[in-house]
């Protein structure tokens, strides 16, 4: 194959991969109150960590076209790092990082969203908030792309 042919093949592959990886618009948690005043929307909150492979896989699922379109058009999307070290404000309340060991810890906001009824904290956790930023759904664990799609559709407000 000629150099020109190889170049064209590489370009085609790069363009195809780029088209599949749709960027996700995320919202800072401290901006939700202002955004909800402008336009009420449900909020998808994903709580995870950088080391969590299931968190990364679920985030990759969200970048698929059908999910990205719903998130962009009808939701606010917030990602929270369970080990974030800076203070965060949500619903007029400050949340802080709490060390749990020599170089480990958890953010209070991650614990607020991701702690289940039994008191267990796990990643990833998916929460849906209503237009008043109240938790209306929480799921601790990995959700497949089809499950995420159904979840997002089910929590859309009626038209």
Coordinates of C-alpha atoms in Angstrom, one line a residue:
X1 CA 0.0 0.0 0.0
X2 CA 1.3 3.4 -0.9
X3 CA 2.1 6.2 1.7
X4 CA -0.9 8.1 0.4
X5 CA -3.2 5.0 0.9
X6 CA -1.9 4.5 4.5
X7 CA -2.4 8.2 5.3
X8 CA -6.0 8.0 4.0
X9 CA -6.7 4.9 6.0
X10 CA -5.2 6.4 9.2
X11 CA -7.3 9.6 8.7
X12 CA -10.5 7.6 8.2
X13 CA -9.9 5.6 11.4
X14 CA -9.1 8.8 13.4
X15 CA -12.2 10.5 12.1
X16 CA -14.4 7.5 12.9
X17 CA -13.0 7.2 16.5
X18 CA -13.4 11.0 17.0
X19 CA -17.0 10.9 15.8
X20 CA -17.8 8.1 18.3
X21 CA -16.3 10.0 21.3
X22 CA -18.7 12.8 21.9
X23 CA -17.6 15.2 24.6
X24 CA -19.7 15.5 27.7
X25 CA -20.7 18.9 29.1
X26 CA -20.3 18.8 32.9
X27 CA -21.6 21.4 35.3
X28 CA -19.8 22.4 38.5
X29 CA -21.9 21.4 41.5
X30 CA -21.8 25.0 42.9
X31 CA -23.5 26.3 39.7
X32 CA -26.6 24.1 40.0
X33 CA -28.7 26.5 42.0
X34 CA -28.1 29.3 39.4
X35 CA -28.8 27.0 36.5
X36 CA -32.0 25.6 38.1
X37 CA -33.2 29.2 38.5
X38 CA -32.7 29.8 34.8
X39 CA -34.1 26.4 33.6
X40 CA -35.3 23.5 35.8
X41 CA -33.9 20.2 34.7
X42 CA -33.2 16.9 36.4
X43 CA -29.5 16.4 37.3
X44 CA -27.4 13.3 36.7
X45 CA -24.7 13.0 39.4
X46 CA -21.9 10.4 39.0
X47 CA -19.7 9.9 42.0
X48 CA -16.5 8.0 41.4
X49 CA -12.7 8.1 41.8
X50 CA -9.8 8.1 39.3
X51 CA -8.7 4.6 40.3
X52 CA -12.1 3.0 39.9
X53 CA -12.2 1.0 36.6
X54 CA -16.0 0.6 36.8
X55 CA -16.4 4.4 37.1
X56 CA -14.2 4.9 34.0
X57 CA -16.3 2.3 32.1
X58 CA -19.6 3.9 33.1
X59 CA -18.3 7.3 32.1
X60 CA -17.3 5.9 28.7
X61 CA -20.8 4.6 28.3
X62 CA -22.1 8.2 28.8
X63 CA -20.1 9.3 25.8
X64 CA -22.2 7.3 23.4
X65 CA -24.3 9.4 21.1
X66 CA -27.8 8.5 22.4
X67 CA -26.8 9.2 26.1
X68 CA -24.9 12.3 25.3
X69 CA -27.9 13.8 23.4
X70 CA -30.2 13.3 26.4
X71 CA -27.7 14.6 28.8
X72 CA -26.9 17.7 26.7
X73 CA -30.5 18.5 25.9
X74 CA -32.5 17.6 29.0
X75 CA -30.2 17.2 32.0
X76 CA -27.5 18.9 33.9
X77 CA -24.5 16.5 34.4
X78 CA -22.3 16.6 37.4
X79 CA -19.2 14.5 38.1
X80 CA -17.9 14.3 41.7
X81 CA -14.5 12.8 42.5
X82 CA -14.9 10.9 45.8
X83 CA -11.4 12.0 46.8
X84 CA -11.6 15.6 45.8
X85 CA -9.6 17.8 48.2
X86 CA -11.1 21.2 47.7
X87 CA -14.2 22.4 49.5
X88 CA -17.4 22.3 47.5
X89 CA -20.7 24.2 48.0
X90 CA -24.0 22.5 47.4
X91 CA -27.5 23.7 48.4
X92 CA -26.0 26.5 50.5
X93 CA -23.9 24.1 52.5
X94 CA -20.1 23.6 52.4
X95 CA -18.6 20.1 52.1
X96 CA -15.0 19.2 52.8
X97 CA -12.4 16.5 52.2
X98 CA -12.0 14.2 55.2
X99 CA -8.7 12.2 55.6
X100 CA -9.2 8.6 56.5
X101 CA -5.6 7.5 56.5
X102 CA -2.0 8.6 55.7
X103 CA -2.8 9.5 52.0
X104 CA -6.4 8.6 51.7
X105 CA -9.7 10.2 52.4
X106 CA -13.2 10.9 51.1
X107 CA -15.0 14.1 50.3
X108 CA -18.1 14.8 52.4
X109 CA -20.2 15.6 49.3
X110 CA -19.3 12.2 47.8
X111 CA -20.3 10.6 51.0
X112 CA -23.6 12.6 51.0
X113 CA -24.5 11.3 47.6
X114 CA -22.9 7.8 47.6
X115 CA -23.7 6.4 51.0
X116 CA -26.5 3.9 50.9
X117 CA -29.2 3.1 53.5
X118 CA -26.9 0.7 55.3
X119 CA -24.1 3.3 55.6
X120 CA -21.9 1.8 52.9
X121 CA -20.0 4.1 50.6
X122 CA -19.2 2.6 47.1
X123 CA -18.1 3.8 43.7
X124 CA -19.5 4.4 41.2
X125 CA -22.8 5.8 42.5
X126 CA -25.4 7.3 40.2
X127 CA -27.9 9.9 41.6
X128 CA -30.7 11.7 39.9
X129 CA -31.8 15.1 41.4
X130 CA -35.0 16.9 40.7
X131 CA -35.3 20.5 39.7
X132 CA -35.0 21.5 43.4
X133 CA -31.7 19.6 43.6
X134 CA -33.2 16.9 45.9
X135 CA -32.1 13.3 45.5
X136 CA -34.9 11.3 43.9
X137 CA -32.9 8.2 42.9
X138 CA -29.6 6.6 44.0
X139 CA -27.9 3.5 42.7
X140 CA -24.6 2.2 44.2
X141 CA -22.8 0.3 41.5
X142 CA -22.2 0.0 37.8
X143 CA -24.9 0.5 35.3
X144 CA -24.7 -0.7 31.7
X145 CA -25.3 1.7 28.8
X146 CA -28.9 0.4 28.2
X147 CA -29.7 0.7 31.9
X148 CA -28.3 4.3 32.0
X149 CA -30.5 5.1 29.0
X150 CA -33.7 3.8 30.6
X151 CA -32.8 5.6 33.8
X152 CA -32.4 8.9 32.1
X153 CA -35.6 8.5 30.1
X154 CA -37.6 7.5 33.2
X155 CA -36.7 10.6 35.1
X156 CA -37.5 13.1 32.4
X157 CA -40.3 15.4 33.4
X158 CA -43.6 14.9 31.4
X159 CA -44.0 17.2 28.5

